Coordinates of C-alpha atoms in Angstrom, one line a residue:
M315 CA -26.0 11.4 14.1
N316 CA -25.4 8.3 16.6
R317 CA -21.7 7.3 15.2
R318 CA -21.3 4.2 17.2
R319 CA -24.2 2.9 15.6
F320 CA -23.2 4.1 11.9
V321 CA -19.9 2.6 12.3
A322 CA -21.3 -0.4 13.9
S323 CA -23.4 -0.9 10.8
S324 CA -20.8 0.5 8.0
V325 CA -19.3 -3.0 7.7
A326 CA -22.4 -4.7 6.1
A327 CA -23.6 -5.7 2.7
A328 CA -25.6 -8.1 1.2
A329 CA -26.1 -11.5 -0.2
G330 CA -29.4 -12.3 -2.1
A331 CA -31.1 -15.3 -0.9
A332 CA -33.3 -17.1 1.5
L333 CA -30.9 -19.5 3.6
V334 CA -31.7 -23.0 5.0
R335 CA -30.5 -24.6 8.1
G336 CA -28.7 -27.4 8.2
D337 CA -28.4 -30.6 10.6
A338 CA -25.6 -28.6 12.4
Y339 CA -28.3 -26.3 13.7
A340 CA -30.4 -29.1 15.7
G341 CA -29.0 -27.5 18.8
S342 CA -28.4 -23.8 20.1
V343 CA -25.2 -22.5 21.7
E344 CA -25.7 -19.7 24.7
S345 CA -23.8 -16.6 23.8
G346 CA -22.0 -15.8 27.2
G347 CA -19.5 -17.9 29.0
A348 CA -18.8 -20.8 26.3
A349 CA -21.0 -23.6 26.9
G350 CA -22.4 -22.6 30.2
P351 CA -25.5 -20.3 30.5
S352 CA -25.6 -16.7 29.4
D353 CA -28.7 -14.5 29.6
H354 CA -29.0 -14.3 25.4
A355 CA -29.2 -17.2 22.8
V356 CA -28.0 -17.2 19.5
P357 CA -31.4 -18.1 17.7
G358 CA -30.2 -21.7 15.3
A359 CA -26.4 -21.5 16.3
I360 CA -24.2 -24.3 15.3
A361 CA -24.6 -27.2 18.0
E362 CA -22.0 -27.3 20.6
D363 CA -20.7 -30.9 19.7
V364 CA -20.4 -29.7 16.3
I365 CA -18.7 -26.8 18.0
Q366 CA -16.2 -29.3 19.4
K367 CA -15.4 -31.1 16.6
A368 CA -14.7 -28.3 14.6
R369 CA -10.9 -28.7 12.8
F370 CA -8.9 -26.7 10.3
P371 CA -6.4 -28.0 7.4
E372 CA -2.8 -28.1 8.2
G373 CA -0.8 -25.2 7.4
F374 CA -4.1 -22.8 8.1
L375 CA -3.1 -19.2 8.9
W376 CA -4.2 -18.2 12.3
G377 CA -3.6 -14.2 12.6
A378 CA -4.9 -10.8 13.8
A379 CA -5.3 -7.6 12.8
T380 CA -4.7 -3.7 13.2
A381 CA -4.5 -0.6 11.6
S382 CA -2.0 2.2 11.3
Y383 CA -3.8 5.1 12.8
Q384 CA -5.4 2.8 15.7
V385 CA -2.6 1.6 17.1
E386 CA 0.6 3.2 15.9
G387 CA 0.8 6.6 17.6
A388 CA 3.6 8.8 16.8
W389 CA 1.5 10.9 14.9
N390 CA 4.0 13.6 14.1
A391 CA 7.4 11.6 14.7
D392 CA 10.6 11.1 12.5
G393 CA 8.5 13.2 9.6
K394 CA 5.4 12.2 9.3
G395 CA 2.9 14.4 7.8
E396 CA -0.7 15.3 8.8
S397 CA -3.5 12.9 8.2
I398 CA -7.2 13.8 7.6
W399 CA -7.7 11.6 10.7
D400 CA -5.1 14.0 12.6
R401 CA -7.3 16.8 11.6
F402 CA -10.4 15.4 12.5
T403 CA -9.6 14.1 16.0
H404 CA -7.8 17.8 16.9
T405 CA -11.2 19.2 16.2
P406 CA -13.1 19.5 19.4
G407 CA -16.3 17.5 19.5
K408 CA -15.4 15.1 16.6
V409 CA -14.5 12.0 18.9
R410 CA -16.2 10.4 21.5
G411 CA -14.3 11.6 25.0
G412 CA -12.6 14.1 23.1
V413 CA -9.6 11.7 22.5
T414 CA -7.1 11.5 19.5
G415 CA -4.9 8.7 18.1
D416 CA -1.6 10.9 18.6
V417 CA -0.6 8.1 20.9
A418 CA -3.3 4.5 20.7
C419 CA -1.4 2.0 21.8
D420 CA 1.9 3.4 20.4
Q421 CA 3.0 1.0 18.5
Y422 CA 5.6 3.0 16.7
H423 CA 7.9 2.6 19.8
L424 CA 6.3 -0.9 21.4
Y425 CA 6.3 -3.1 18.0
R426 CA 8.8 -5.5 19.4
E427 CA 6.6 -6.0 22.6
D428 CA 3.6 -6.7 20.3
V429 CA 5.7 -9.3 17.9
A430 CA 6.5 -11.4 21.3
L431 CA 2.9 -11.1 22.2
M432 CA 1.5 -12.4 18.7
K433 CA 4.6 -15.2 18.6
R434 CA 3.1 -16.2 22.2
L435 CA -0.3 -16.5 20.7
N436 CA 1.4 -18.9 18.1
L437 CA -0.1 -16.1 15.1
K438 CA 1.4 -16.9 12.1
S439 CA 0.0 -14.0 10.0
Y440 CA -0.3 -10.2 11.2
R441 CA -2.3 -7.8 9.1
F442 CA -1.1 -4.1 9.7
S443 CA -1.6 -1.3 7.5
I444 CA 1.4 1.4 6.1
S445 CA 0.4 5.4 7.1
W446 CA 0.7 7.0 3.9
P447 CA 1.6 10.3 4.9
R448 CA 4.5 8.3 7.2
I449 CA 5.7 7.5 3.4
Q450 CA 4.9 10.9 1.6
P451 CA 4.1 13.1 4.2
T452 CA 2.0 15.2 1.3
G453 CA 0.7 12.2 -0.2
T454 CA 3.5 12.8 -3.4
G455 CA 7.2 13.5 -4.0
A456 CA 10.0 11.3 -2.2
P457 CA 9.7 9.0 0.2
N458 CA 10.4 9.4 3.8
M459 CA 13.2 6.8 4.7
K460 CA 12.6 7.2 8.5
G461 CA 8.8 6.6 7.7
L462 CA 10.1 3.3 5.7
D463 CA 12.6 2.4 8.3
Y464 CA 9.9 1.9 10.7
Y465 CA 8.0 -0.2 8.8
K466 CA 11.6 -2.5 7.9
R467 CA 12.0 -2.8 10.9
L468 CA 8.3 -4.4 12.2
A469 CA 8.8 -6.7 9.2
D470 CA 12.2 -7.9 10.0
A471 CA 10.4 -8.6 13.8
L472 CA 7.4 -10.3 12.3
L473 CA 9.6 -12.7 10.1
E474 CA 12.2 -13.0 12.8
A475 CA 9.3 -14.7 15.0
G476 CA 7.9 -16.6 12.0
I477 CA 4.8 -14.6 11.3
R478 CA 3.9 -13.2 7.7
P479 CA 3.8 -9.6 7.5
W480 CA 0.2 -8.8 5.3
C481 CA -0.1 -4.9 4.5
T482 CA -2.6 -3.1 3.8
M483 CA -1.5 0.0 1.9
Y484 CA -4.2 2.6 2.9
H485 CA -6.4 2.3 5.9
W486 CA -8.4 5.4 6.0
D487 CA -5.1 7.7 6.8
L488 CA -5.3 10.0 3.7
P489 CA -2.7 12.5 3.7
Q490 CA -4.5 15.8 4.8
A491 CA -2.5 17.9 1.8
L492 CA -4.2 15.1 -0.6
E493 CA -7.9 16.4 0.8
D494 CA -7.0 19.4 0.3
R495 CA -6.6 19.1 -3.6
G496 CA -9.7 17.2 -3.5
G497 CA -9.6 14.2 -1.8
W498 CA -11.3 11.0 -3.3
P499 CA -13.0 12.4 -5.7
N500 CA -10.4 13.9 -7.2
R501 CA -9.2 11.2 -10.5
E502 CA -5.7 12.1 -9.7
L503 CA -5.4 10.4 -6.9
A504 CA -5.2 7.5 -8.5
G505 CA -2.1 8.3 -10.1
Y506 CA -0.6 9.0 -6.4
F507 CA -2.0 6.2 -4.8
G508 CA 0.0 4.0 -7.8
E509 CA 2.9 6.1 -7.3
Y510 CA 2.9 5.4 -3.4
A511 CA 2.5 1.6 -4.0
G512 CA 5.5 1.5 -6.2
I513 CA 7.4 2.9 -3.3
L514 CA 6.1 0.8 -0.8
G515 CA 7.1 -2.4 -3.2
K516 CA 10.4 -0.8 -4.2
H517 CA 11.5 -0.4 -0.4
L518 CA 9.3 -3.5 1.4
G519 CA 8.9 -6.2 -1.5
D520 CA 12.0 -8.2 -0.2
R521 CA 10.2 -8.2 3.4
I522 CA 6.7 -8.2 2.5
T523 CA 4.7 -10.7 -0.2
T524 CA 1.2 -10.0 1.0
W525 CA -0.4 -6.8 0.1
A526 CA -3.9 -5.3 -0.3
P527 CA -4.6 -1.6 -1.5
F528 CA -7.2 -0.7 0.6
N529 CA -9.1 -1.3 3.7
M530 CA -12.8 -0.9 2.7
P531 CA -12.8 1.2 -0.2
W532 CA -16.8 1.3 -0.6
A533 CA -16.8 2.7 3.3
V534 CA -13.8 5.1 2.2
A535 CA -16.4 6.9 -0.5
Y536 CA -19.8 6.3 1.7
M537 CA -18.5 7.4 5.0
G538 CA -16.4 10.0 4.2
Y539 CA -18.2 11.9 0.9
A540 CA -21.7 10.7 1.2
A541 CA -22.9 10.6 4.8
G542 CA -20.1 12.5 6.3
A543 CA -19.9 10.2 9.5
L544 CA -16.1 10.4 9.2
P545 CA -13.6 12.2 8.0
P546 CA -13.2 14.2 5.7
C547 CA -17.0 14.5 6.9
R548 CA -18.6 15.4 3.5
T549 CA -22.2 15.1 2.3
S550 CA -21.7 15.3 -1.2
F551 CA -23.7 12.6 -3.4
P552 CA -21.9 13.3 -6.5
D553 CA -18.7 13.4 -4.7
F554 CA -19.1 9.8 -3.8
L555 CA -20.2 8.7 -7.2
K556 CA -16.8 10.2 -8.2
A557 CA -14.9 8.9 -5.0
L558 CA -16.4 5.3 -6.1
H559 CA -14.3 5.6 -9.1
T560 CA -11.1 6.9 -8.1
L561 CA -10.8 4.1 -5.5
G562 CA -11.4 1.7 -8.0
L563 CA -9.2 3.5 -10.6
A564 CA -6.2 3.3 -7.4
Q565 CA -6.9 -0.5 -6.9
G566 CA -5.7 -1.2 -10.6
E567 CA -2.6 1.5 -10.2
A568 CA -1.4 0.0 -6.8
H569 CA -1.9 -3.6 -8.3
R570 CA 0.3 -2.9 -11.4
A571 CA 2.9 -0.8 -9.4
V572 CA 3.4 -3.2 -6.5
K573 CA 3.6 -6.1 -8.8
A574 CA 6.2 -4.2 -11.3
A575 CA 8.4 -3.5 -8.0
S576 CA 8.6 -6.7 -6.4
A577 CA 8.4 -10.4 -7.9
K578 CA 7.5 -11.6 -5.1
A579 CA 4.3 -9.7 -4.3
T580 CA 0.7 -11.2 -4.0
V581 CA -2.5 -9.2 -4.4
G582 CA -5.8 -9.5 -2.6
S583 CA -8.4 -7.3 -0.9
A584 CA -9.6 -6.5 2.5
Y585 CA -13.1 -5.7 1.9
E586 CA -16.0 -4.9 4.1
M587 CA -18.7 -7.6 3.6
A588 CA -21.3 -9.3 5.3
P589 CA -24.5 -11.5 4.0
A590 CA -27.7 -9.6 3.8
Y591 CA -30.9 -11.2 3.3
P592 CA -34.2 -10.3 1.7
K593 CA -36.8 -9.1 4.3
T594 CA -39.3 -10.9 2.4
E595 CA -39.8 -13.5 -0.3
T596 CA -40.9 -11.6 -3.1
E597 CA -38.9 -10.9 -6.2
A598 CA -38.5 -7.1 -5.2
D599 CA -36.7 -7.7 -1.6
R600 CA -34.7 -10.1 -3.2
A601 CA -33.3 -8.2 -6.1
A602 CA -32.8 -5.3 -3.6
A603 CA -30.5 -8.0 -1.5
A604 CA -28.8 -8.4 -4.6
R605 CA -28.1 -4.9 -5.3
Y606 CA -27.2 -4.3 -1.7
H607 CA -24.7 -7.3 -2.6
A608 CA -23.5 -6.1 -5.5
M609 CA -22.9 -2.6 -4.3
N610 CA -21.1 -3.3 -0.6
N611 CA -20.0 -6.4 -1.0
V612 CA -18.5 -6.7 -4.6
F613 CA -18.2 -3.7 -6.3
F614 CA -14.3 -3.2 -5.9
L615 CA -14.0 -7.2 -6.5
E616 CA -16.0 -7.0 -10.0
A617 CA -13.6 -4.1 -10.8
A618 CA -10.6 -6.0 -10.1
M619 CA -11.7 -9.2 -11.7
K620 CA -13.7 -8.2 -14.7
G621 CA -12.5 -4.7 -15.1
R622 CA -15.8 -3.6 -14.6
Y623 CA -18.6 -2.8 -11.9
A624 CA -21.1 -4.9 -10.1
N625 CA -24.4 -3.8 -11.5
A626 CA -26.2 -2.2 -8.0
F627 CA -28.1 0.1 -9.8
V628 CA -32.0 0.6 -10.7
G629 CA -31.8 1.7 -14.5
E630 CA -28.9 3.5 -16.3
P631 CA -25.7 3.0 -14.4
P632 CA -24.6 6.5 -13.1
Y633 CA -21.3 6.0 -14.9
D634 CA -20.9 9.9 -16.6
A635 CA -21.9 10.9 -12.8
M636 CA -18.8 8.9 -11.6
G637 CA -16.4 10.3 -14.2
V638 CA -16.2 7.0 -15.8
R639 CA -14.1 7.3 -19.3
P640 CA -13.5 5.5 -22.6
G641 CA -10.7 2.6 -21.5
D642 CA -11.2 2.6 -18.0
E643 CA -12.1 -0.8 -18.2
K644 CA -8.5 -1.8 -18.7
L645 CA -7.4 0.8 -15.4
L646 CA -9.9 -1.3 -13.3
L647 CA -8.7 -4.4 -14.3
A648 CA -6.3 -6.3 -11.6
P649 CA -6.7 -9.8 -11.1
L650 CA -6.4 -10.4 -7.4
D651 CA -4.1 -13.4 -6.6
W652 CA -6.9 -14.3 -3.5
V653 CA -9.8 -12.7 -2.2
G654 CA -9.8 -11.0 1.2
F655 CA -12.7 -9.9 3.2
H656 CA -14.3 -8.9 6.8
F657 CA -17.0 -10.7 8.7
Y658 CA -18.8 -9.3 11.3
T659 CA -22.7 -9.3 11.1
R660 CA -25.7 -9.6 8.8
R661 CA -28.1 -7.4 7.0
I662 CA -31.9 -7.8 6.3
V663 CA -32.6 -5.9 2.7
S664 CA -36.2 -4.6 1.0
D665 CA -37.0 -2.6 -1.8
A666 CA -37.4 0.9 -1.9
S667 CA -37.7 1.4 -5.8
K668 CA -41.4 2.4 -5.5
E669 CA -40.6 4.7 -2.3
R670 CA -39.4 8.5 -2.6
S671 CA -35.3 8.6 -2.0
F672 CA -32.6 10.9 -2.0
G673 CA -32.2 13.0 -5.6
G674 CA -28.7 13.5 -5.2
G675 CA -26.8 16.6 -4.1
S676 CA -26.8 16.8 -0.3
F677 CA -26.6 13.7 1.4
G678 CA -27.3 13.5 5.0
G679 CA -28.7 9.9 6.0
T680 CA -27.4 6.2 6.1
E681 CA -28.9 3.5 5.2
I682 CA -29.4 2.2 8.7
E683 CA -30.6 5.1 10.5
S684 CA -32.3 7.6 8.0
E685 CA -36.3 7.4 8.3
T686 CA -36.6 8.8 4.7
A687 CA -38.1 5.9 2.2
G688 CA -35.5 5.0 0.0
G689 CA -32.8 4.3 2.4
R690 CA -29.6 5.1 0.6
D691 CA -29.5 6.9 -3.0
P692 CA -31.8 7.2 -6.0
Y693 CA -29.7 4.7 -7.8
T694 CA -29.8 1.0 -5.6
K695 CA -32.9 2.2 -3.8
I696 CA -33.1 0.0 -1.4
R697 CA -33.6 -0.1 2.7
A698 CA -31.3 -1.8 5.0
G699 CA -32.0 -2.7 8.4
M700 CA -30.1 -3.6 12.0
P701 CA -31.3 -7.1 12.4
T702 CA -31.7 -7.7 16.3
E703 CA -33.2 -11.2 16.4
G704 CA -29.8 -12.3 17.8
P705 CA -28.1 -10.8 20.8
L706 CA -26.1 -7.4 20.7
T707 CA -22.4 -7.3 21.2
D708 CA -21.6 -4.3 23.3
S709 CA -20.6 -2.1 19.8
G710 CA -24.2 -3.0 18.8
M711 CA -23.6 -5.5 16.4
E712 CA -26.3 -8.4 16.0
V713 CA -24.5 -11.9 16.9
W714 CA -25.1 -13.9 13.9
P715 CA -22.5 -17.0 13.4
R716 CA -24.7 -18.3 10.3
G717 CA -23.2 -15.2 8.2
M718 CA -20.2 -16.0 8.0
Y719 CA -21.1 -19.7 6.2
D720 CA -23.2 -18.3 4.0
L721 CA -20.9 -15.3 2.6
V722 CA -18.2 -17.8 2.2
M723 CA -19.7 -20.3 0.3
Q724 CA -21.3 -17.4 -2.0
I725 CA -17.8 -15.8 -2.7
T726 CA -16.5 -19.4 -3.1
K727 CA -19.4 -20.0 -5.8
E728 CA -19.5 -16.7 -7.6
Y729 CA -16.0 -16.3 -8.0
D730 CA -14.9 -20.0 -9.3
H731 CA -13.2 -21.5 -5.8
P732 CA -11.1 -18.5 -5.1
I733 CA -8.5 -18.8 -2.1
I734 CA -10.1 -16.4 0.6
E735 CA -8.8 -14.9 3.4
I736 CA -10.8 -13.4 6.3
T737 CA -9.3 -10.1 7.1
E738 CA -11.0 -8.8 10.2
S739 CA -13.1 -10.4 12.1
G740 CA -14.2 -10.4 15.7
G741 CA -16.6 -9.1 18.6
G742 CA -16.6 -5.6 20.4
Y743 CA -17.4 -6.2 24.2
L744 CA -16.3 -4.1 27.5
D745 CA -14.1 -5.8 29.9
E746 CA -14.5 -3.3 32.5
P747 CA -17.8 -5.1 33.5
Y748 CA -15.8 -8.3 34.6
A749 CA -13.7 -8.1 37.7
K750 CA -10.3 -9.2 37.1
E751 CA -9.6 -12.5 38.5
N752 CA -5.7 -12.7 39.5
G753 CA -4.9 -10.6 36.9
R754 CA -7.2 -12.4 34.0
I755 CA -9.7 -10.3 32.3
P756 CA -12.2 -13.4 31.5
D757 CA -13.8 -12.1 28.4
T758 CA -15.9 -15.1 28.0
R759 CA -18.5 -13.5 25.5
R760 CA -15.5 -12.6 22.8
I761 CA -14.3 -16.3 23.5
Q762 CA -18.1 -17.3 22.4
W763 CA -18.4 -15.0 19.8
F764 CA -15.1 -16.5 17.8
R765 CA -15.9 -20.1 18.8
Q766 CA -19.4 -19.8 17.0
V767 CA -18.2 -17.7 13.8
L768 CA -14.9 -20.1 13.4
A769 CA -17.1 -23.6 13.6
E770 CA -19.4 -22.0 10.8
L771 CA -16.0 -20.9 8.9
A772 CA -14.4 -24.7 9.4
R773 CA -17.8 -25.6 8.2
A774 CA -17.3 -23.7 4.9
I775 CA -13.9 -25.1 4.5
A776 CA -15.4 -28.8 5.1
D777 CA -17.9 -27.9 2.1
G778 CA -15.1 -26.4 -0.2
A779 CA -14.2 -23.1 0.5
K780 CA -10.9 -22.6 -0.1
V781 CA -9.7 -20.2 2.9
R782 CA -6.4 -20.2 4.1
A783 CA -6.6 -17.4 6.9
Y784 CA -8.3 -15.7 9.8
H785 CA -7.5 -12.7 11.2
A786 CA -9.2 -11.7 14.5
W787 CA -9.8 -8.3 14.9
S788 CA -8.0 -7.0 17.0
L789 CA -4.6 -7.9 18.1
L790 CA -5.1 -5.2 20.5
D791 CA -7.8 -2.6 22.4
N792 CA -7.4 0.4 20.3
F793 CA -8.5 3.6 19.1
Q794 CA -12.0 2.7 17.5
W795 CA -12.5 5.7 15.3
A796 CA -15.1 8.2 16.3
E797 CA -15.8 5.7 19.4
G798 CA -12.1 6.8 20.4
Y799 CA -11.5 4.4 23.3
T800 CA -15.3 3.5 24.3
E801 CA -15.1 0.1 22.6
R802 CA -12.9 -2.8 22.9
Y803 CA -11.8 -5.7 20.4
G804 CA -8.1 -7.1 21.3
L805 CA -7.4 -10.3 22.2
V806 CA -4.9 -8.1 24.5
H807 CA -6.2 -5.5 26.9
V808 CA -4.3 -2.1 26.7
D809 CA -4.0 0.1 29.7
F810 CA -4.3 3.5 27.9
R811 CA -2.8 5.3 30.5
S812 CA 0.1 3.3 31.0
L813 CA 0.5 1.3 27.7
Q814 CA 0.4 -2.2 29.3
R815 CA -0.7 -4.9 27.3
T816 CA -2.4 -8.0 29.5
I817 CA -3.6 -11.3 27.1
K818 CA -7.0 -11.4 27.9
D819 CA -8.9 -15.0 28.3
S820 CA -9.7 -15.1 24.2
G821 CA -6.4 -14.1 23.8
Y822 CA -4.9 -17.5 25.6
W823 CA -8.1 -19.3 24.1
Y824 CA -7.1 -18.3 20.2
G825 CA -3.8 -19.4 21.2
R826 CA -4.4 -22.7 21.5
V827 CA -6.5 -22.9 18.6
A828 CA -4.2 -21.7 16.6
A829 CA -1.4 -24.0 18.0
S830 CA -3.9 -27.1 17.5
G831 CA -6.4 -26.0 14.6
R832 CA -8.9 -27.6 16.6
L833 CA -11.9 -25.4 18.6
G834 CA -12.2 -28.4 21.0
D835 CA -9.0 -27.8 22.2
G836 CA -9.3 -24.2 22.8
G837 CA -11.5 -25.0 25.5
N838 CA -14.2 -22.9 27.3
R839 CA -12.2 -20.4 29.2
G840 CA -8.8 -18.7 29.2
Q841 CA -5.6 -19.4 30.9

């Protein structure tokens, strides 16, 4: 399996309707150096004069995001236990280049330098995750106080710099000891996760008030237990279904636990989402896109808000196979204070209900790469494709800024105008092909990616969406999962040999926008 293509596609999700471009799409903007020429135009991109006029409301929170395993390093320091990612990366042949996250960006030791960079970039919110095995080395039992002390120091440094600490409780680094006990298909993990969340609320709730239980819970279940692309690399469709429900229960347990431990806590989400469009205007394809939206975008959001899962299935939902029990509706319910989700790209979806589909048991394909009819599974019966109408980033994702507007407005309408935070969003571009100019890193393609996407976000806000924050992925170049260090998303370049940080042109640009709230004030270049 081509992991680069799979990981790039895994952030996908679906929306259900054909979309009409408005007057803002009278012109197009090139995808290269801001308003200058490039080799690939973005079809229907928002007009340059609209980008120049785009504004964000006063008090809008400009931020950046990272994840514990991707930046912290210190993989076995101060009592930290082994995670599934430690086990995975220490197994030869699993990661491109044979690298690990043992050191990564070494933020565990260099966090003060990184907070100083955030302040220099005028950031007001930093989304990071806490490593569960750093707090509970085996996933249960008394907390490791040295691990908690690190996050206290990090939160204190952020608060001193005027930056909101924004915590994801789980960003994929499950304690290996819990995977040895069955992993997320084991319903007991929901209770363990609730205990862990309670520890975080008790010891960190005086400093951290913004929480999300999971990063991309659907991907945790699908990539880890169905497709086997990422640890624990299992390919069992029944395990995937059970993991879905355990994660839904765990979301509810964490919500209740952190709120019980900290009166200041607000709880939201960090779901993977992207708009997906029907391949044709047939009723079947539109229904397929709606099913994809239900599974990839709002499956866990529906569970939190309404105590039930979104109807993503053809025929009878497989609740028995998922392990749903009477009374679980109350356990799933966890009304979010705000809705957070990622945006990267879009998907094109078609119906596969009349085609041969996977019948459960061993599962060995992905919705993008499998040539087998049926696409993903015998329940949703859809086929999703990677569009290439627009240019691709170096990470293989299509550049489609309009998707930001469509997705934000869809969630706004479906969930009665909730407060929204964009929890991750960015473009993966390699810096090395471009000569450094007097120490500069002129990543103009990344600047243009942000300009176009943020202009669409500003348009959604102008049309009534209550978006209060945007977090660029990522603050730093980091360990990009199975791709190792071969992909770069950072506003700040990291030399992984010396760990030297260098603000890229995109970082300087983003900092100016964060200071002014105006895309036009960011200019087209860096320093």
